[in-house]
Amino acid sequence: MSGGMSGPVRRSASPRRLVAIGVTLIVLLSPFLWLLQMSFKSNDLILQFPPPLIFTPTLQNYASLWQGAFAASFVNSLMSASFSTALALVLGVPAAYALSRWAGRGKHALSFAILVTRMAPPIAFTIPFFLFYRWIGLLDTVTGLVLVYTSFNLPLVIWMMQPFFETVPTSLEEAALVDGASTRVVFLHIVLPMVAPGIAATAILCFLYAWNDFFFALILTRTNARTAPVAVVNFMNYEGWEWGKIAAGGSLVMAPVLIFSLAVRRYLVSGLTAGAVKG
């Protein structure tokens, strides 16, 4: 055999695999695509049976949303989800690093205790949060939502990031310290770049939790800090359900999550799997 054949052989995907992938994509994307096409229809077309597949699209539903109170609710969701995710990462990533390097007794007990705080159902904290916020004046504020989401995302950040830090060899840190680098420089310039996929995956999960939250936003807000999921529900009223606005609002609510996920897609898969492997 010639030496030119020694390289790796790339096999193209079989037709059956391509068909399976195509069917899976259609099944997974069909609800989103159906919602998206509904957002470009009038209510009369949406209620028409059988539903027309060919129609003249309209932007009236989106225009009605942004001319009303939905625009402010969308901004409130974006601010509360972004700030709470950033704050949880700023506080949780160093805490996870410190916990991963802790060699004393009680490390696993503390890790489990942090995780247990995330297991409690949100309804268990509703009345304490409501009464405390009313006392300090944080009801119906974006700041109040940021604090709530951060308190629930912080244990998730610590629990997810700890395995990633444990995969970083301590010999690298020790070598940098011997060369004169400070602990801050070692953490920022050596350790953090190595766990970037884990940070990206954790950030997506934290953002998803805050962005999709409905329960706390419904209880702790009224008008000033109302979020997008709560605003979409308001289109379901006694006079009738405004299906066009509901579809347009649902499409807009999904858009930031899709954009954020696509922006960090090359880190997402490796981030969700790398932390599970040590050594």
mmCIF file of N, CA and C in Angstrom, residues 12 14 26 33 35 53 72 83 106-107 121 134 147 156 163 200 228-229 274:
data_model
loop_
_atom_site.group_PDB
_atom_site.id
_atom_site.type_symbol
_atom_site.label_atom_id
_atom_site.label_comp_id
_atom_site.label_asym_id
_atom_site.label_seq_id
_atom_site.Cartn_x
_atom_site.Cartn_y
_atom_site.Cartn_z
ATOM 1 N N SER A 12 -18.376 10.281 4.473
ATOM 2 C CA SER A 12 -19.553 11.137 4.393
ATOM 3 C C SER A 12 -20.729 10.474 5.100
ATOM 4 N N SER A 14 -24.140 8.842 5.825
ATOM 5 C CA SER A 14 -24.976 7.972 5.014
ATOM 6 C C SER A 14 -26.336 8.628 4.787
ATOM 7 N N ILE A 26 -36.870 18.761 11.781
ATOM 8 C CA ILE A 26 -38.237 19.194 11.471
ATOM 9 C C ILE A 26 -39.126 19.069 12.708
ATOM 10 N N LEU A 33 -41.316 27.191 14.230
ATOM 11 C CA LEU A 33 -41.647 27.687 12.901
ATOM 12 C C LEU A 33 -43.139 27.977 12.771
ATOM 13 N N LEU A 35 -45.141 28.873 15.270
ATOM 14 C CA LEU A 35 -45.364 30.104 16.023
ATOM 15 C C LEU A 35 -44.887 31.315 15.240
ATOM 16 N N LEU A 53 -51.317 27.843 4.168
ATOM 17 C CA LEU A 53 -49.854 27.816 4.173
ATOM 18 C C LEU A 53 -49.263 28.938 3.335
ATOM 19 N N ALA A 72 -41.318 47.990 26.837
ATOM 20 C CA ALA A 72 -40.714 48.204 28.152
ATOM 21 C C ALA A 72 -40.552 46.887 28.897
ATOM 22 N N PHE A 83 -28.134 41.301 33.888
ATOM 23 C CA PHE A 83 -27.453 41.729 35.115
ATOM 24 C C PHE A 83 -27.359 40.597 36.133
ATOM 25 N N GLY A 106 -14.912 18.758 55.051
ATOM 26 C CA GLY A 106 -16.202 19.399 54.861
ATOM 27 C C GLY A 106 -16.422 19.982 53.479
ATOM 28 N N LYS A 107 -15.502 19.731 52.551
ATOM 29 C CA LYS A 107 -15.642 20.281 51.203
ATOM 30 C C LYS A 107 -16.880 19.740 50.503
ATOM 31 N N PRO A 121 -38.362 24.500 45.926
ATOM 32 C CA PRO A 121 -39.278 25.075 44.934
ATOM 33 C C PRO A 121 -39.414 26.581 45.125
ATOM 34 N N ARG A 134 -41.476 44.421 50.098
ATOM 35 C CA ARG A 134 -42.421 45.493 50.448
ATOM 36 C C ARG A 134 -41.854 46.356 51.566
ATOM 37 N N LEU A 147 -31.841 40.642 42.087
ATOM 38 C CA LEU A 147 -31.415 40.007 43.338
ATOM 39 C C LEU A 147 -32.037 38.617 43.492
ATOM 40 N N LEU A 156 -26.192 27.479 41.333
ATOM 41 C CA LEU A 156 -26.007 26.768 40.067
ATOM 42 C C LEU A 156 -24.625 27.034 39.489
ATOM 43 N N PRO A 163 -16.483 21.461 39.030
ATOM 44 C CA PRO A 163 -15.803 20.380 38.287
ATOM 45 C C PRO A 163 -14.861 20.882 37.201
ATOM 46 N N ALA A 200 -19.231 29.697 29.576
ATOM 47 C CA ALA A 200 -20.235 29.959 28.543
ATOM 48 C C ALA A 200 -21.487 29.112 28.766
ATOM 49 N N ALA A 228 -41.256 40.294 29.942
ATOM 50 C CA ALA A 228 -41.893 39.881 28.690
ATOM 51 C C ALA A 228 -42.806 38.667 28.844
ATOM 52 N N PRO A 229 -42.414 37.590 29.565
ATOM 53 C CA PRO A 229 -43.351 36.473 29.708
ATOM 54 C C PRO A 229 -44.670 36.861 30.349
ATOM 55 N N ALA A 274 -17.314 18.782 29.202
ATOM 56 C CA ALA A 274 -15.935 18.736 29.675
ATOM 57 C C ALA A 274 -15.858 18.652 31.195
#
